[in-house]
mmCIF file of C-alpha atoms in Angstrom:
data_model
loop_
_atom_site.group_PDB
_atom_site.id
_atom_site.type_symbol
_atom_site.label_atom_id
_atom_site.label_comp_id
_atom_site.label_asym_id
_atom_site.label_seq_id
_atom_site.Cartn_x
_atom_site.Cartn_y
_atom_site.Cartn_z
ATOM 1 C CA UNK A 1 -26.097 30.157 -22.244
ATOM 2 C CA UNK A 2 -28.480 27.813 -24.318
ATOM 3 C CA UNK A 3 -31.831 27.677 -23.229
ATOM 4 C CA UNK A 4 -33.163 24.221 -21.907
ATOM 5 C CA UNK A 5 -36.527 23.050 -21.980
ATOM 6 C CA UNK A 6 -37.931 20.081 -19.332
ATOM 7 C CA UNK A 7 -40.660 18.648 -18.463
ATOM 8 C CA UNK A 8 -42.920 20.694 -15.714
ATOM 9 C CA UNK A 9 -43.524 17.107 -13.485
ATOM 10 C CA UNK A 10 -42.857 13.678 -13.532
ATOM 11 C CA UNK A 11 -43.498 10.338 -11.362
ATOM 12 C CA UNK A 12 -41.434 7.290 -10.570
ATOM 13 C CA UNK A 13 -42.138 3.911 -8.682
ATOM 14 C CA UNK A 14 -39.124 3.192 -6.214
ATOM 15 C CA UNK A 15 -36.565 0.800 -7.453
ATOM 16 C CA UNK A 16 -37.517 1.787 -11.510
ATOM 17 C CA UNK A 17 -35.249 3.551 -13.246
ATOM 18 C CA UNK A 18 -35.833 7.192 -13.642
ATOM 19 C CA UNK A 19 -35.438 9.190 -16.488
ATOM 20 C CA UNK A 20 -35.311 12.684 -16.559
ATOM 21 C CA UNK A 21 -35.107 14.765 -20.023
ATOM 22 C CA UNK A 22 -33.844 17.574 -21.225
ATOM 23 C CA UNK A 23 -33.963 19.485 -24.437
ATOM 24 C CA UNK A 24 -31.369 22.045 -25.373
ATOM 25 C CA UNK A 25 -31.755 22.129 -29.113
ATOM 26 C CA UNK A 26 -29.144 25.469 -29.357
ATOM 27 C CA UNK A 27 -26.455 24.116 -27.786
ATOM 28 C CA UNK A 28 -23.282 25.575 -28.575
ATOM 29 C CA UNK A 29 -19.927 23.303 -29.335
ATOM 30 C CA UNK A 30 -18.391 24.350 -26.258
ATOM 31 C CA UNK A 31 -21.280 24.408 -23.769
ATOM 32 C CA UNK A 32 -21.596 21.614 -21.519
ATOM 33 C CA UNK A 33 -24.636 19.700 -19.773
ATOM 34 C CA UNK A 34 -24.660 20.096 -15.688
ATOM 35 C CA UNK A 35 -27.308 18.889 -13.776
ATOM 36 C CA UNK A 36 -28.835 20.055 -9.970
ATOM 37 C CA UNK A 37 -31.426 18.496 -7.688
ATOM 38 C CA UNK A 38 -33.009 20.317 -5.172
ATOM 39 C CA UNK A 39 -34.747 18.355 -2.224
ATOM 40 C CA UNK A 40 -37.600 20.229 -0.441
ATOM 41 C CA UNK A 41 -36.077 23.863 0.232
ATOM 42 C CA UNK A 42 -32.718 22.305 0.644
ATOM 43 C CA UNK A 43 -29.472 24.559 -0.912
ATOM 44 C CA UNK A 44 -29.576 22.745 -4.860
ATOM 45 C CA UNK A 45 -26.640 19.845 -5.355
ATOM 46 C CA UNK A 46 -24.694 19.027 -8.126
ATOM 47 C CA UNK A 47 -24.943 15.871 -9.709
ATOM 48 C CA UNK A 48 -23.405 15.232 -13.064
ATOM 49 C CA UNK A 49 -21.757 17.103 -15.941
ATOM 50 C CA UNK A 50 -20.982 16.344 -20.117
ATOM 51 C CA UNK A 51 -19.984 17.437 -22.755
ATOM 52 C CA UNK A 52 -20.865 14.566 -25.665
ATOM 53 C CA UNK A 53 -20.315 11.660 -24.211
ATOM 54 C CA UNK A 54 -22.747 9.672 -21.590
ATOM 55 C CA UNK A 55 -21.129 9.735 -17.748
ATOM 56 C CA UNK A 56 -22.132 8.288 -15.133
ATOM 57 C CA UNK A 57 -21.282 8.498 -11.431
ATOM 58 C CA UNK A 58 -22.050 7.516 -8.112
ATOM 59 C CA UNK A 59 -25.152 9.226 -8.205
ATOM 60 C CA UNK A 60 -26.564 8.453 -12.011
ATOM 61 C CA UNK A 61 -25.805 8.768 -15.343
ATOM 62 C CA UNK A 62 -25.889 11.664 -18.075
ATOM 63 C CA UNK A 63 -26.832 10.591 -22.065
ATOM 64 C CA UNK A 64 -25.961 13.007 -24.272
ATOM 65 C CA UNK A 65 -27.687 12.523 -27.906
ATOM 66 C CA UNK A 66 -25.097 12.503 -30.458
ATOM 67 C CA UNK A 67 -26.339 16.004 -32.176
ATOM 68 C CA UNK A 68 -26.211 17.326 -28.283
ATOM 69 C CA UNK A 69 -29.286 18.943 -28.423
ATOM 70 C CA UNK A 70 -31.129 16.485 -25.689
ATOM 71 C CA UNK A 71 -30.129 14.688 -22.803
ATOM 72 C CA UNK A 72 -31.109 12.521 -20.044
ATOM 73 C CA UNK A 73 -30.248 12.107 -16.158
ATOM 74 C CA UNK A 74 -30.686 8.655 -15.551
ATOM 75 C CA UNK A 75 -31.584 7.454 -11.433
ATOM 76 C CA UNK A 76 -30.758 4.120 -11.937
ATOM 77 C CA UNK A 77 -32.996 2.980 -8.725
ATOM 78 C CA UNK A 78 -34.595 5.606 -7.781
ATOM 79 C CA UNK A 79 -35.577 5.944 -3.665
ATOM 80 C CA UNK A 80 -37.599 7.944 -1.793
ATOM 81 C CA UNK A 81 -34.980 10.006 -1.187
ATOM 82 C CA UNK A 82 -34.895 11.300 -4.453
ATOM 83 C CA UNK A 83 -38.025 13.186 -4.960
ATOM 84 C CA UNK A 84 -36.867 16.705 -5.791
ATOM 85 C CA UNK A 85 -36.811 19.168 -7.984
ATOM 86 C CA UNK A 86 -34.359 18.295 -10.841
ATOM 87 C CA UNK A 87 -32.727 21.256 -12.789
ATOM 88 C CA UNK A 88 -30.199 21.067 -16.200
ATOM 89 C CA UNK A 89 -28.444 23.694 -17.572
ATOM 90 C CA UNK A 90 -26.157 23.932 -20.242
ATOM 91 C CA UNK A 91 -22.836 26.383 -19.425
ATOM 92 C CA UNK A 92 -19.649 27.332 -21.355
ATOM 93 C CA UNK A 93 -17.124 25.520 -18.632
ATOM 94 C CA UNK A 94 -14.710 28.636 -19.048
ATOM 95 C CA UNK A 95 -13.417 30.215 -16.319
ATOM 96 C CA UNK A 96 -12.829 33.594 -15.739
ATOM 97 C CA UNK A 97 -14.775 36.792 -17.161
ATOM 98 C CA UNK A 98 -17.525 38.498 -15.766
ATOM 99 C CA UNK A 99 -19.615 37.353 -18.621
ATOM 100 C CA UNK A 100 -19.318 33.646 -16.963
ATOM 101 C CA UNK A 101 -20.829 34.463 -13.762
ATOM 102 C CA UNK A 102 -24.492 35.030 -14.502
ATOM 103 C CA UNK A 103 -25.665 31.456 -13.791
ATOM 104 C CA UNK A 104 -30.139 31.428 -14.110
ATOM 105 C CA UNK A 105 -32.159 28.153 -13.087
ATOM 106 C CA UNK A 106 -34.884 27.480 -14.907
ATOM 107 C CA UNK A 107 -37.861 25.743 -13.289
ATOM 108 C CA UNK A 108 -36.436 22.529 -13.878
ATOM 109 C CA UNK A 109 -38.408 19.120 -12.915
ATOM 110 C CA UNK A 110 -40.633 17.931 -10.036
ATOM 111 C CA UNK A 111 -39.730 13.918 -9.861
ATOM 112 C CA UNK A 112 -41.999 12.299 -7.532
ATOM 113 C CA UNK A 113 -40.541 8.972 -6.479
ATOM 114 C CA UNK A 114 -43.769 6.697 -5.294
ATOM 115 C CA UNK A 115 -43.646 3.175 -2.962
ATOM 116 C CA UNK B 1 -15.544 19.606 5.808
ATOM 117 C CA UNK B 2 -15.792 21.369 2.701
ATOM 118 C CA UNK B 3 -18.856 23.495 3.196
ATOM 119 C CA UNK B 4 -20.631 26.738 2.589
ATOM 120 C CA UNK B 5 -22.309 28.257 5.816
ATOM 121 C CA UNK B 6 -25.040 30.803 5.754
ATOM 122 C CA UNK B 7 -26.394 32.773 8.495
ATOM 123 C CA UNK B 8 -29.337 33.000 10.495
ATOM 124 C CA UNK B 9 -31.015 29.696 9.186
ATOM 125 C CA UNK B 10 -34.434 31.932 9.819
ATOM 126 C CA UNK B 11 -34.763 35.693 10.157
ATOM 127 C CA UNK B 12 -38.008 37.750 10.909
ATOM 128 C CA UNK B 13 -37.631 41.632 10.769
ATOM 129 C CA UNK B 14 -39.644 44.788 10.705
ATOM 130 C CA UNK B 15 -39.628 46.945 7.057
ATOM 131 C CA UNK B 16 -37.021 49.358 6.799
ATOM 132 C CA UNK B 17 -34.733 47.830 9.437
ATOM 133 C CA UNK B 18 -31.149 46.684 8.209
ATOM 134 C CA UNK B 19 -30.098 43.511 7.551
ATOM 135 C CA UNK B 20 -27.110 41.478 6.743
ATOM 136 C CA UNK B 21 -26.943 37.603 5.792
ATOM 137 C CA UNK B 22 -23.514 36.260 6.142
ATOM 138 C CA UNK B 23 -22.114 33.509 3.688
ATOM 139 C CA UNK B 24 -18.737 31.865 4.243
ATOM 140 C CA UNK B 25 -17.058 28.980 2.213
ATOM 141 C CA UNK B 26 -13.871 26.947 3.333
ATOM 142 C CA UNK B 27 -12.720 25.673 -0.448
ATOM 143 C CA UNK B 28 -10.733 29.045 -1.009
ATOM 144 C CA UNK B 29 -13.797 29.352 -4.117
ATOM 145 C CA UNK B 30 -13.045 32.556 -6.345
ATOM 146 C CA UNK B 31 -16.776 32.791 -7.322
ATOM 147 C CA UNK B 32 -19.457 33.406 -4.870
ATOM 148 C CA UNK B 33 -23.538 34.179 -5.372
ATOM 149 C CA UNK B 34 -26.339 34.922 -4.051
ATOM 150 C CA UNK B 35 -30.177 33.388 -5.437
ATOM 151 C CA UNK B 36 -33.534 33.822 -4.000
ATOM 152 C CA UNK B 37 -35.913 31.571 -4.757
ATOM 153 C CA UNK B 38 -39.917 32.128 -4.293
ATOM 154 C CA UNK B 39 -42.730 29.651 -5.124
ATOM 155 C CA UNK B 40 -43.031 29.541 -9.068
ATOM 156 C CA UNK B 41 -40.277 31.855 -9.874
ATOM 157 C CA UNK B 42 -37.594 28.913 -9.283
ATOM 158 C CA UNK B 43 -33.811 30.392 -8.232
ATOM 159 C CA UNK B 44 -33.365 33.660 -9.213
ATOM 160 C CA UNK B 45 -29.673 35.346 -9.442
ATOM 161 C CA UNK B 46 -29.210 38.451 -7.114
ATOM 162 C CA UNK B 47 -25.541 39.010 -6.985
ATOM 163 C CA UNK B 48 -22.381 37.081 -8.101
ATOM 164 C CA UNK B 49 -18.184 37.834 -7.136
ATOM 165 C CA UNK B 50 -15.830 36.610 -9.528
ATOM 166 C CA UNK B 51 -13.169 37.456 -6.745
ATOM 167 C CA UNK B 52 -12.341 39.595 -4.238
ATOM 168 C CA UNK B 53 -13.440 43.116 -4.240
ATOM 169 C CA UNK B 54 -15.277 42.238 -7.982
ATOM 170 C CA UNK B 55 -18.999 42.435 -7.851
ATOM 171 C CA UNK B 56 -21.995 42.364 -10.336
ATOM 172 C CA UNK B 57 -25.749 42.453 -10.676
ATOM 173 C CA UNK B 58 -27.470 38.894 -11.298
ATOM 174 C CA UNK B 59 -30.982 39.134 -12.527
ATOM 175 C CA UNK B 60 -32.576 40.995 -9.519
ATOM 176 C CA UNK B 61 -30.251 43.266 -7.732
ATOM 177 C CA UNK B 62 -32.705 45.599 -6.606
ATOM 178 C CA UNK B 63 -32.988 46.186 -2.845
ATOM 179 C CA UNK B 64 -29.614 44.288 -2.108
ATOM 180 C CA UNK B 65 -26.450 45.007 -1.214
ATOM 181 C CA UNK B 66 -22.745 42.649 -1.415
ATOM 182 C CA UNK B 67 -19.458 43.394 -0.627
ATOM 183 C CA UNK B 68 -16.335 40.797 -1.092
ATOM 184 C CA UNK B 69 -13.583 42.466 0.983
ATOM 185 C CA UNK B 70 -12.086 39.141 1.881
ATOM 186 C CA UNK B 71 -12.288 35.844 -0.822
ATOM 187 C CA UNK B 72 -14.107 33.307 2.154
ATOM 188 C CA UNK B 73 -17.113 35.975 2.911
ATOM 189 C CA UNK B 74 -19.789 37.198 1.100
ATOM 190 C CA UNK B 75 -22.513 38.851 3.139
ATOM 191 C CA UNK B 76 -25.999 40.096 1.784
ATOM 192 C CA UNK B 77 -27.285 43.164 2.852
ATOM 193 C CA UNK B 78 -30.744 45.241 2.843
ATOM 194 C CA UNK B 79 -30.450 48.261 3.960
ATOM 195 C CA UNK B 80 -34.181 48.914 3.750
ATOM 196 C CA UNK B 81 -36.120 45.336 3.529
ATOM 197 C CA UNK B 82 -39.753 45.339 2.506
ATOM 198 C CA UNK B 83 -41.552 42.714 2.435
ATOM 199 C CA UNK B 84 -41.519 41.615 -1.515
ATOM 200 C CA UNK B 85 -38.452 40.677 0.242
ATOM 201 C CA UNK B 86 -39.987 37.553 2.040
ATOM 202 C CA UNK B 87 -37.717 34.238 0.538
ATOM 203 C CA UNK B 88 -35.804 32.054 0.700
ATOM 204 C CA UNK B 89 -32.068 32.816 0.405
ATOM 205 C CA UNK B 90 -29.238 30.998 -1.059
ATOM 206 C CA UNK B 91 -25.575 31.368 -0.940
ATOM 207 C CA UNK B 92 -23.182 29.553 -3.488
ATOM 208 C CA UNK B 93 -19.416 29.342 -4.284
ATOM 209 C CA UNK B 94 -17.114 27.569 -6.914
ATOM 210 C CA UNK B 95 -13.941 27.410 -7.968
ATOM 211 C CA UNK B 96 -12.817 29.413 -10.719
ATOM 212 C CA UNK B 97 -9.856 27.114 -12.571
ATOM 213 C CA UNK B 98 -10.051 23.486 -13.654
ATOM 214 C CA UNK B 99 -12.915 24.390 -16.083
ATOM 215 C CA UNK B 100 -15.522 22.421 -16.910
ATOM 216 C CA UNK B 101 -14.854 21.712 -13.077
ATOM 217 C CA UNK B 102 -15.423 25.370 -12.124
ATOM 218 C CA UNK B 103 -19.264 25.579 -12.574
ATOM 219 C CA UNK B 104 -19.683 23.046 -10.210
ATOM 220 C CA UNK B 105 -21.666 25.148 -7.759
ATOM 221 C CA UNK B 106 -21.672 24.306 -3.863
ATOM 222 C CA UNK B 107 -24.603 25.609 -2.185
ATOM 223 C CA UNK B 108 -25.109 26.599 1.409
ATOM 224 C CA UNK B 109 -28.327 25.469 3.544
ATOM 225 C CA UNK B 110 -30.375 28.743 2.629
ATOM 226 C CA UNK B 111 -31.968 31.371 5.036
ATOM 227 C CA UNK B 112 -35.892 31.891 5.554
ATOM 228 C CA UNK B 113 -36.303 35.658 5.609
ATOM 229 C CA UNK B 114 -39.774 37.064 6.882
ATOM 230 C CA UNK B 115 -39.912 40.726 5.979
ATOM 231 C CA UNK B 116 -43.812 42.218 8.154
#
């Protein structure tokens, strides 16, 4: 799996968009983008997933630059409720092989949402 | 509901005295894993199951124990705990088909382990 590089913290006034980034310069053609949040010693929670082109869902939106090798969760109003700890990681979404199921988190990003 | 269920939610035990932490998912998930996670080392990997009766080492094995005799349960055990055991325990399943789909991890509510 490609390596991914975020920021270590990162603050955000409630109601403002937040943007979290991501930088995962050795992408392969076949790996795609997921994203987890973690909120305070909580079991981690999927969010979003791409390959190339942006999604978005009911809980935010995933940019993917057109070389691949960056992207960027988008809160689009961040609450409260979404302080956590924000991880991304880039997987070949293959199934099957042993080779698939090491999965490692990195130390992804603190997001402080403020009043 | 569609869950994965980990037990005890908190666990306090003596050094050397056996332990098992039970995991159990309801999706019918081929892929099940075990993390730990300790402040400033993020989630680490222990063990993962591609399926039933297929095991293999994650980035720290050492000290643990799995087994996968049946696809919904996947139980930790330490045979001998110490007490660089002390964290915080995950559990997590997925589905193994429908790829990209299948990485989509599901992740039960953790267990506190307190290893004196």
């Amino acid at each position: 799996d490609a390596k991914t590089t975020q920021p270590t913290s990162m603050d955000c006034a409630e109601g403002r968009a937040a943007n979290l980034p991501c930088n995962h310069s050795t992408i392969s053609g076949n790996e795609y983008v997921y994203w987890y949040r973690q909120i305070h010693s909580q079991g981690p929670q999927y969010i979003i997933h791409g390959l190339k082109n942006n999604e978005t869902n009911e809980m935010a939106s995933l940019i993917i630059t057109e070389d691949r090798k960056s992207s960027t969760l988008i809160l689009p109003h961040a609450t409260l409720r979404d302080t956590a700890v924000y991880y991304c990681i880039v997987r070949v979404g293959s199934a099957g092989g042993t080779s698939y199921g090491k999965l490692t988190f990195g130390q992804g990003t603190i997001l402080t949402v403020h009043p | 509901e569609a869950q994965v269920t980990q037990n005890p939610r908190y666990l306090i035990t003596v050094t050397g005295k056996k332990l098992t932490v039970t995991c159990s998912q309801n999706m019918n998930h081929e892929y099940m894993s075990w993390y730990r996670q300790d402040p400033g080392l993020g989630l680490r990997q222990i063990y993962y199951s591609m399926n039933v009766e297929v095991t293999d080492k994650g980035d720290v094995p050492e000290g643990y124990k799995v087994s996968r005799k049946e696809k919904r349960n996947f139980p930790l055990i330490l045979e001998s705990p110490s007490p660089n055991q002390t964290s915080l325990y995950f559990c997590a399943s997925r589905p193994d088909r429908d790829p990209p789909n299948n990485e989509k991890l599901f992740f039960g509510s953790g267990t506190q382990l307190s290893v004196l």
